[in-house]
Short mmCIF file of C-alpha atoms in Angstrom, two decimals:
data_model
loop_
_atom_site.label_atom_id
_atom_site.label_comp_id
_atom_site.label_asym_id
_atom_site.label_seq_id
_atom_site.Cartn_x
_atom_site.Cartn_y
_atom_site.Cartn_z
CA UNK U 1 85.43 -37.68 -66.89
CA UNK U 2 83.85 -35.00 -69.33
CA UNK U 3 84.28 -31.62 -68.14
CA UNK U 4 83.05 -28.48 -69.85
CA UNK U 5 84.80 -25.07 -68.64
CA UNK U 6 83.60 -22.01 -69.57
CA UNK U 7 86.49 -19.27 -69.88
CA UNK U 8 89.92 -19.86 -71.43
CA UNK U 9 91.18 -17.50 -69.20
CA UNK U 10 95.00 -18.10 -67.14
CA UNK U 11 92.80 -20.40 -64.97
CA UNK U 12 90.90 -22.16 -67.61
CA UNK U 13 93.62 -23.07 -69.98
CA UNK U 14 95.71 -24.61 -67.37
CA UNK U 15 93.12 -26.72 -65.98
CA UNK U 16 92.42 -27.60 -69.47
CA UNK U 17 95.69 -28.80 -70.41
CA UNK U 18 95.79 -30.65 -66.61
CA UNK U 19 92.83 -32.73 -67.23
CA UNK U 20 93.29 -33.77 -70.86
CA UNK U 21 97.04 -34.93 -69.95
CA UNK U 22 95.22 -36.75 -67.29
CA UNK U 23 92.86 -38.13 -70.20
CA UNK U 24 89.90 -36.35 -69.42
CA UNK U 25 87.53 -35.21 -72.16
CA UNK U 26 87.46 -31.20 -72.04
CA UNK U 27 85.68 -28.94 -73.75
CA UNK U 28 86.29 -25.08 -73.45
CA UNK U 29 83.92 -22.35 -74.20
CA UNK U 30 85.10 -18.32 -75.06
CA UNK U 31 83.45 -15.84 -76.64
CA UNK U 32 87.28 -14.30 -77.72
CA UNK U 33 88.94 -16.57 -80.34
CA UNK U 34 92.08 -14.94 -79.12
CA UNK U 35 92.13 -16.47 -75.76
CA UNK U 36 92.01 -20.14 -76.86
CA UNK U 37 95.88 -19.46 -77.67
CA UNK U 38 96.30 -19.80 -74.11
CA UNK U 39 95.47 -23.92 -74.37
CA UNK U 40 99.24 -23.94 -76.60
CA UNK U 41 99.80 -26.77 -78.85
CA UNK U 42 99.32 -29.73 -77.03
CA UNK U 43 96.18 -29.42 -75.65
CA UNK U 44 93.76 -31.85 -77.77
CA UNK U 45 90.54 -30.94 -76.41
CA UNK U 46 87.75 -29.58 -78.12
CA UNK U 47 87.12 -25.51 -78.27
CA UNK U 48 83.42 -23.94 -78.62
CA UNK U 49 83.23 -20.32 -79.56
CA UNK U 50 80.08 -18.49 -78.14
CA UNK U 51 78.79 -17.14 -75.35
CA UNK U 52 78.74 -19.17 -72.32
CA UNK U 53 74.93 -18.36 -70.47
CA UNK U 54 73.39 -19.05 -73.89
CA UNK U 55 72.00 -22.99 -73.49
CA UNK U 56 72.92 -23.72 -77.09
CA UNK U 57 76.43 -22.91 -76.62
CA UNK U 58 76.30 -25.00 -73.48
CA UNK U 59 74.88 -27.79 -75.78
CA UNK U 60 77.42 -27.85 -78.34
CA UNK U 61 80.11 -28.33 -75.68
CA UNK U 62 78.69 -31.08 -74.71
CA UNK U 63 77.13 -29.85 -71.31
CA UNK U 64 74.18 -32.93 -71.30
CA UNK U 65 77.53 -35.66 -71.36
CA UNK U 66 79.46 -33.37 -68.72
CA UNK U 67 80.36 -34.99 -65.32
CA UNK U 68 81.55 -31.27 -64.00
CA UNK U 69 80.87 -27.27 -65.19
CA UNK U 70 83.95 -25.21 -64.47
CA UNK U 71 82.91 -21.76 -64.63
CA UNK U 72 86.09 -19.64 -64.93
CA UNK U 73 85.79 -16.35 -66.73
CA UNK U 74 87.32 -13.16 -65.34
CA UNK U 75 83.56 -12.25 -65.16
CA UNK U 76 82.30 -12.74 -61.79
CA UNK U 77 78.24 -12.54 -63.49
CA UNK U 78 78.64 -14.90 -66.28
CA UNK U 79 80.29 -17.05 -64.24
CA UNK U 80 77.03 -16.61 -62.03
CA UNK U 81 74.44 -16.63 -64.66
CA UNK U 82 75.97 -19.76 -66.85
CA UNK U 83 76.52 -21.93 -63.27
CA UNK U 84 72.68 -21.49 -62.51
CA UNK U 85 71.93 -22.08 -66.06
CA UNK U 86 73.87 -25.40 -65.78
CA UNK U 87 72.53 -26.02 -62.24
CA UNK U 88 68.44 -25.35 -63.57
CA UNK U 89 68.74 -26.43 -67.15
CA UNK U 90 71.07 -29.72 -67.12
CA UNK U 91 71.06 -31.28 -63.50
CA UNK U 92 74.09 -34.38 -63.92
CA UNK U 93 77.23 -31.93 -64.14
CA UNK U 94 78.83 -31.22 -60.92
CA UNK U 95 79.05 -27.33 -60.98
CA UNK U 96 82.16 -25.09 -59.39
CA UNK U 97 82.41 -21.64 -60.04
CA UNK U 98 85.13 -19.01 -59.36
CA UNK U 99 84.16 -15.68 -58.18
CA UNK U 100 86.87 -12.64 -57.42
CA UNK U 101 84.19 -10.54 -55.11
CA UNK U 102 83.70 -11.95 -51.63
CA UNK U 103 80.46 -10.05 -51.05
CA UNK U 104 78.87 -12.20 -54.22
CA UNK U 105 80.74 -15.31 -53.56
CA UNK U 106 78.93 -15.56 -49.48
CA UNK U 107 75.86 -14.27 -51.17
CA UNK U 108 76.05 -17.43 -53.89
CA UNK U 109 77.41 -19.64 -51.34
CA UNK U 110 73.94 -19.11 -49.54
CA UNK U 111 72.05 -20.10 -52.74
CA UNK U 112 73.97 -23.40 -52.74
CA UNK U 113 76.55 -22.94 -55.46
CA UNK U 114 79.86 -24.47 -55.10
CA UNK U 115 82.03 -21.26 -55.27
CA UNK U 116 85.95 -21.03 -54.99
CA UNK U 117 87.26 -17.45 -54.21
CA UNK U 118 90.31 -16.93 -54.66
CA UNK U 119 90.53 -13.56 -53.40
CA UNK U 120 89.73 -14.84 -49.82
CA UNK U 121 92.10 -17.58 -50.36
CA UNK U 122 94.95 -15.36 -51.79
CA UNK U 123 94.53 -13.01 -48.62
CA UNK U 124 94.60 -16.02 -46.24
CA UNK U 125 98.03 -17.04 -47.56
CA UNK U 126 99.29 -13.36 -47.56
CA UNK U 127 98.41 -13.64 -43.72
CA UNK U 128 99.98 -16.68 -43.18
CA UNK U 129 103.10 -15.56 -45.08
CA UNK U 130 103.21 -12.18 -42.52
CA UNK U 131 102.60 -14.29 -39.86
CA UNK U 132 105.65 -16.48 -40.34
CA UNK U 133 107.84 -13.44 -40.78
CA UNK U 134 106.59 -12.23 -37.63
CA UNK U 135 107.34 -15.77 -36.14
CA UNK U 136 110.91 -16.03 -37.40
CA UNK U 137 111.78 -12.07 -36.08
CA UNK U 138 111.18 -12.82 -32.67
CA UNK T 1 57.90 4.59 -54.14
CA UNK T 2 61.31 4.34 -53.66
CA UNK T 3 62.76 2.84 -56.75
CA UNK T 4 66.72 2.05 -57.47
CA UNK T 5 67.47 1.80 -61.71
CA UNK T 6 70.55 0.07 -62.25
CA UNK T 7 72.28 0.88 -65.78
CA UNK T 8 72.38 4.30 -67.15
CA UNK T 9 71.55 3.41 -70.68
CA UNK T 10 68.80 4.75 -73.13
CA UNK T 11 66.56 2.30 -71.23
CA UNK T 12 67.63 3.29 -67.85
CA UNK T 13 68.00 7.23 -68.26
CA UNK T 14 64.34 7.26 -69.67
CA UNK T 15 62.61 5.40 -67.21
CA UNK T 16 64.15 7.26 -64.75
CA UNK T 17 62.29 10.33 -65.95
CA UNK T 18 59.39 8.89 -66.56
CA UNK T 19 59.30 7.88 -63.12
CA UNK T 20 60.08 10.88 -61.89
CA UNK T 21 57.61 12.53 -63.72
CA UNK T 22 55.04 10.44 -61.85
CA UNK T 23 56.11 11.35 -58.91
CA UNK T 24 58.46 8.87 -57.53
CA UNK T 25 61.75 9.12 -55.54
CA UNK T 26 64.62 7.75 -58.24
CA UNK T 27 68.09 6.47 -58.19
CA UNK T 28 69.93 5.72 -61.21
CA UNK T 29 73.05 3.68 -60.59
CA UNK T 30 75.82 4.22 -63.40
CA UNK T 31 79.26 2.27 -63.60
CA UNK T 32 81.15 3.94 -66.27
CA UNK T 33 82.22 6.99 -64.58
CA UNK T 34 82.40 8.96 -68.07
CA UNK T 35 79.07 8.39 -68.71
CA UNK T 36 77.87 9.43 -65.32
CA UNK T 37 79.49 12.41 -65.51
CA UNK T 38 77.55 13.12 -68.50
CA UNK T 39 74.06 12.20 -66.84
CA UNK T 40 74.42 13.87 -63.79
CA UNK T 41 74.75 17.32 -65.60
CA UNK T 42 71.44 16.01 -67.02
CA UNK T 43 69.62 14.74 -63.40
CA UNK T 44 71.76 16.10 -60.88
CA UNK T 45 71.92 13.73 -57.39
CA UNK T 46 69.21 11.40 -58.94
CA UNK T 47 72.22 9.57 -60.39
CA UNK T 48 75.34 8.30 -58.43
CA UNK T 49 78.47 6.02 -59.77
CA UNK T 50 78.70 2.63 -58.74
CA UNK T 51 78.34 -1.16 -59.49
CA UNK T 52 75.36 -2.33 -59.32
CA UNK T 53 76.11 -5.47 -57.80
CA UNK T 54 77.93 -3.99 -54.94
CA UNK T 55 75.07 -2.67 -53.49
CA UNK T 56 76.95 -2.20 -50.08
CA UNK T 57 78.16 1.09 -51.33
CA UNK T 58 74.50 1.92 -52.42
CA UNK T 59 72.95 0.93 -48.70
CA UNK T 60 74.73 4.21 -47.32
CA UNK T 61 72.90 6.23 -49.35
CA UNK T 62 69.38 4.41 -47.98
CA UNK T 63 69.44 2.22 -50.94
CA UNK T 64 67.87 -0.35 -48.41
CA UNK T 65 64.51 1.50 -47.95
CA UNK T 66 63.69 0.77 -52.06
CA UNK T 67 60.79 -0.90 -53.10
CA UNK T 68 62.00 -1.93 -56.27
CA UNK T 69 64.91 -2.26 -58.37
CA UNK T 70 64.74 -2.75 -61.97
CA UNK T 71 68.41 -4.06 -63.30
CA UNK T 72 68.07 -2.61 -67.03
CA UNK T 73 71.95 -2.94 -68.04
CA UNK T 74 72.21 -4.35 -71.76
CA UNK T 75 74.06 -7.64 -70.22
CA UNK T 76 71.35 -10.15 -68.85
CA UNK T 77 74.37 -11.84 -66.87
CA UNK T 78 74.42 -8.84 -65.04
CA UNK T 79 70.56 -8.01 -64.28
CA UNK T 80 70.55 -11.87 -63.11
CA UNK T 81 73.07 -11.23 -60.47
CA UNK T 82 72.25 -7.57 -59.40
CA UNK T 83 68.74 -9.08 -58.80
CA UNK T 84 69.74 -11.56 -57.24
CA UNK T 85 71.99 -9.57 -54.99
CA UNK T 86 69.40 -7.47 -53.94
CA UNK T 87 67.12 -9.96 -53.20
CA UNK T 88 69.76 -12.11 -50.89
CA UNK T 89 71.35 -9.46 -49.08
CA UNK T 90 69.16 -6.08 -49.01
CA UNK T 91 65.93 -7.75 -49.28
CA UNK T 92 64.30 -5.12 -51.46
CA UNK T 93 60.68 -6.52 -52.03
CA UNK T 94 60.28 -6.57 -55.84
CA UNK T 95 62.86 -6.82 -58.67
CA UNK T 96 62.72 -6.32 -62.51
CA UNK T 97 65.13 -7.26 -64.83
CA UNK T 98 65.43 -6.18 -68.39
CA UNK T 99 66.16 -9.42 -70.40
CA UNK T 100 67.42 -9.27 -73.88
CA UNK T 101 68.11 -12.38 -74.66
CA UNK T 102 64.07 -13.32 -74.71
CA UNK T 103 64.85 -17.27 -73.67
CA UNK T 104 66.17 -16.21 -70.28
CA UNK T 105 62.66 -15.01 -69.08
CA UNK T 106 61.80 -17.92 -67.83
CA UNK T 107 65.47 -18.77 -66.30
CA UNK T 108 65.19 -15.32 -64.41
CA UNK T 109 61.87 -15.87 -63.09
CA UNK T 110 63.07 -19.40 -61.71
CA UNK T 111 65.57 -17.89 -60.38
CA UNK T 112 64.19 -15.62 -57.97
CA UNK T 113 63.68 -12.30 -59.66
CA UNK T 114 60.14 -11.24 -59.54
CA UNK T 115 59.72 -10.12 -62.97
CA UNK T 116 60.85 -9.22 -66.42
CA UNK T 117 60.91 -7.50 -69.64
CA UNK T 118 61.80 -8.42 -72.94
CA UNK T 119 62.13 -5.72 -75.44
CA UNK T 120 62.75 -8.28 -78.14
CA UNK T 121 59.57 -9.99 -77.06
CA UNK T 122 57.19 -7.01 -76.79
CA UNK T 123 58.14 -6.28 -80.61
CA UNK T 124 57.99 -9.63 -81.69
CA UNK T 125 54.57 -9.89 -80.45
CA UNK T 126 53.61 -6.61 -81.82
CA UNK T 127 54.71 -7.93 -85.15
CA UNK T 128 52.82 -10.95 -84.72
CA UNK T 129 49.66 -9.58 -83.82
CA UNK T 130 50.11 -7.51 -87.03
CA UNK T 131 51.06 -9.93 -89.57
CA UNK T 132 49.97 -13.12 -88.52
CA UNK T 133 46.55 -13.36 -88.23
CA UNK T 134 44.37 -15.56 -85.46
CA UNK T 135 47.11 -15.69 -82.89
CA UNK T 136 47.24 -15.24 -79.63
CA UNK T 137 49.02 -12.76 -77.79
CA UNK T 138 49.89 -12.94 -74.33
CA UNK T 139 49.00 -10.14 -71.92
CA UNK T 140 49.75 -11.71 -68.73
CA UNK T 141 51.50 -14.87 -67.88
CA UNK T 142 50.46 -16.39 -64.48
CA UNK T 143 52.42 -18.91 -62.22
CA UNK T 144 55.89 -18.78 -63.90
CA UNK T 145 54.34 -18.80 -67.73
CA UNK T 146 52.73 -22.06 -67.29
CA UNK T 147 49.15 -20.11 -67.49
CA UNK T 148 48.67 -17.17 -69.60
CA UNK T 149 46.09 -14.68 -69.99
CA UNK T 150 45.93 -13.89 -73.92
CA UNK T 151 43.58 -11.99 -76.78
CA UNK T 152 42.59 -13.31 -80.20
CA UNK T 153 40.91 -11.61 -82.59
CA UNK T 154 37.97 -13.66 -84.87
CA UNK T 155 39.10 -13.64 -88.34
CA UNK T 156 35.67 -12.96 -90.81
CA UNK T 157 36.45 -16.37 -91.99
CA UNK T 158 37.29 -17.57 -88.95
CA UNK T 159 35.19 -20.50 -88.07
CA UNK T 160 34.39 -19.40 -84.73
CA UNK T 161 32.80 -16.14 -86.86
CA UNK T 162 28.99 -16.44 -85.61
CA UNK T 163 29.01 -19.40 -83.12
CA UNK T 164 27.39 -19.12 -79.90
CA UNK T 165 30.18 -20.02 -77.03
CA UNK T 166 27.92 -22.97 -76.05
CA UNK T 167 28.48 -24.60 -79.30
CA UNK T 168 32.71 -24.30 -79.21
CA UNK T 169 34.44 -27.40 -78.13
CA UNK T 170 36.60 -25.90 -76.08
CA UNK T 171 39.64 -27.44 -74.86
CA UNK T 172 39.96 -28.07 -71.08
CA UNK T 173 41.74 -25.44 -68.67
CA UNK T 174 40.54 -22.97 -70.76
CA UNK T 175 38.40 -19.95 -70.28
CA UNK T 176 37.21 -17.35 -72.56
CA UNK T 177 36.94 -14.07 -70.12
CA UNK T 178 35.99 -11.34 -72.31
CA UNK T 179 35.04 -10.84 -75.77
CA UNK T 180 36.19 -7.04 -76.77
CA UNK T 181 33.49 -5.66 -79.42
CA UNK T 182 34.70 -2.44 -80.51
CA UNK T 183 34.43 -0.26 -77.28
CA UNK T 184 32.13 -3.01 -75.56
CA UNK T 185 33.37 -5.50 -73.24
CA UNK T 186 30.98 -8.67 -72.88
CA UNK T 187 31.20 -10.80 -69.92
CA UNK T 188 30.16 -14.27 -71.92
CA UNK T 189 27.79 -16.48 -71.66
CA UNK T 190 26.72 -19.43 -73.31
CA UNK T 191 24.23 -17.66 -75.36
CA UNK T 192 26.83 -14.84 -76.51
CA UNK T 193 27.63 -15.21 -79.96
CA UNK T 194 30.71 -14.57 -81.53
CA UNK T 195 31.06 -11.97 -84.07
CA UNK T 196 33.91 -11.13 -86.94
CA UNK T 197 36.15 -8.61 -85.24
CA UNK T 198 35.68 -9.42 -81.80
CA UNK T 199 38.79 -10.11 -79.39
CA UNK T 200 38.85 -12.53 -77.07
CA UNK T 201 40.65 -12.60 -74.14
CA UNK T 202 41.20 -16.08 -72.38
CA UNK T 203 42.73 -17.51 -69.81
CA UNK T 204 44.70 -21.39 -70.44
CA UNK T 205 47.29 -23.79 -69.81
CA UNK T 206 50.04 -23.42 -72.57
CA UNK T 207 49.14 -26.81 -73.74
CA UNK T 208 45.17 -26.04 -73.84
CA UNK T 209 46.40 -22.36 -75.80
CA UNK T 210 47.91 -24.22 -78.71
CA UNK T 211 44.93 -26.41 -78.71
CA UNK T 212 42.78 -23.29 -78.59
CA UNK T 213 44.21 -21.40 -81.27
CA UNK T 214 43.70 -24.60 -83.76
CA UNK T 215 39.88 -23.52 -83.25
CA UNK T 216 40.48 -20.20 -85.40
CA UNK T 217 42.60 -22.03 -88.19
#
């Protein structure tokens, strides 16, 4: 599979270094040189410095080849602007973006992105884990 | 009107007064709470803090009565989404978004925001028109930018210069509205002939504008 992901962030990089150990072609994009320290030594994918809603950016990571768009910044809007880019611009790439707000990620959800929130999710398992607790006391 | 101006920039702070000035009801959404300390010394409750994108905050302060909101932040990733936001949840009838990157115009407009502005375009044109002689610049584009509405000027050695319209070949999808002669505007007819100096403003298909503007090489 060819996957571009946009973001080295925590989330990017170790998705990155997942799917290439599973022999997946990966590209990441980030604006911040910096950040593609996260991807350590191993990873053997390519890297694409630029800014990840400009289509020529997009292009040089190979976005026209790409089987999925990971979208994965810690910025909810440019993970929003470069998934409708993808979405509008290059139609094969399966598109999944991750979005911290849960107001923008039901209003996106509407507009038929594939969006992953993990503040919901993170709040769900807090629950859970209370819940338990509450279980086990009685 | 009731219009909401997200971004408290140059861009933002000035259209805010000029809208004021006209007579409109204004409010100017700033993030940074440094710099909206700063403006609201300078516009008093016209301004309030907040992110543009969480517009629930903005609804309790009627935000949901606006007629328009024009996102004019210096990051087109945001004016996308605040649009877009808008649109979705509050329903606010018309939205603008300052785009700076000039190729996401048409992206934007796609994408459900009603309309834009380019500053980078609106220069470039106005260099254009200046420097490069016999082309066409748009004044309105129609159905998503697939029609436009442009002028050209005839060149004295244009070959167009003294033609009657009857005689130009040209191309179809392609209108010639108005030919501007110095303070004169001439609805045209066949008969009308074309002078050096005059502007004509057309209405075309992209494809028929290119084909068009070949007439005045």
């Amino acid at each position: 599979m060819n996957v571009v992901i946009l973001g080295s962030s925590r989330v990017g990089a170790l998705i990155a270094q997942h799917l290439t150990s599973q022999g997946h072609a990966v590209s990441v994009v980030d604006w911040n040189a910096e950040s593609f320290r996260r991807l350590g030594k191993e990873f053997h994918g390519r890297t694409v410095l630029g800014n990840g809603i400009d289509e020529a950016v997009l292009r040089k990571a190979g976005i026209e080849q790409a089987d999925a768009f990971l979208a994965v910044t810690n910025s909810d809007n440019t993970n929003l602007m470069s998934a409708q880019v993808v979405q509008v611009r290059f139609k094969g790439a399966n598109v999944i973006v991750r979005i911290y707000d849960p107001q923008r990620a039901q209003a996106f959800r509407e507009l038929g992105l594939n969006i992953i929130c993990p503040t919901t999710s993170v709040v769900a398992e807090l629950e859970r884990e209370l819940n338990k607790r509450k279980e086990a006391a009685k | 009107m009731y219009v909401i101006v997200v971004g408290g920039g140059q861009v933002g702070v000035n259209l805010t007064k000029l809208l004021q000035s006209e007579g409109h009801e204004v409010l100017l959404v700033e993030k940074d709470p440094a710099r909206y300390y700063r403006l609201s010394d300078e516009l008093g409750e016209a301004v309030i803090q907040g992110d543009g994108t969480d517009l629930a905050s903005l609804m309790d302060m009627g935000a949901n009565r606006a007629d328009v909101l024009a996102a004019v932040t210096g990051a087109d990733q945001d004016n996308l989404v605040i649009c877009q936001m808008a649109k979705i949840l509050y329903f606010i009838p018309k939205t603008i978004a300052r785009v700076n990157d000039p190729k996401n115009e048409d992206l934007f407009q796609q994408l459900g925001v009603d309309a834009t502005v380019s500053s980078t375009r609106i220069i470039g044109n106005l260099i254009e028109e200046k420097i490069d002689t016999g082309s066409a610049v748009p004044l309105l584009a129609l159905g998503r930018g697939q029609v436009e509405i442009f002028k050209t000027t005839v060149e004295p050695e244009s070959a167009l210069a003294k033609k009657k319209i009857s005689k130009i070949k040209l191309p179809e999808d392609c209108i010639i509205m108005a030919v501007l002669r110095g303070s004169e505007v001439l609805i045209p007819k066949g008969e009308t002939q074309l002078k050096e100096d005059d502007i004509l403003v057309t209405l075309a298909t992209l494809k028929a504008k290119e084909e068009f503007r070949k007439l005045f090489m």
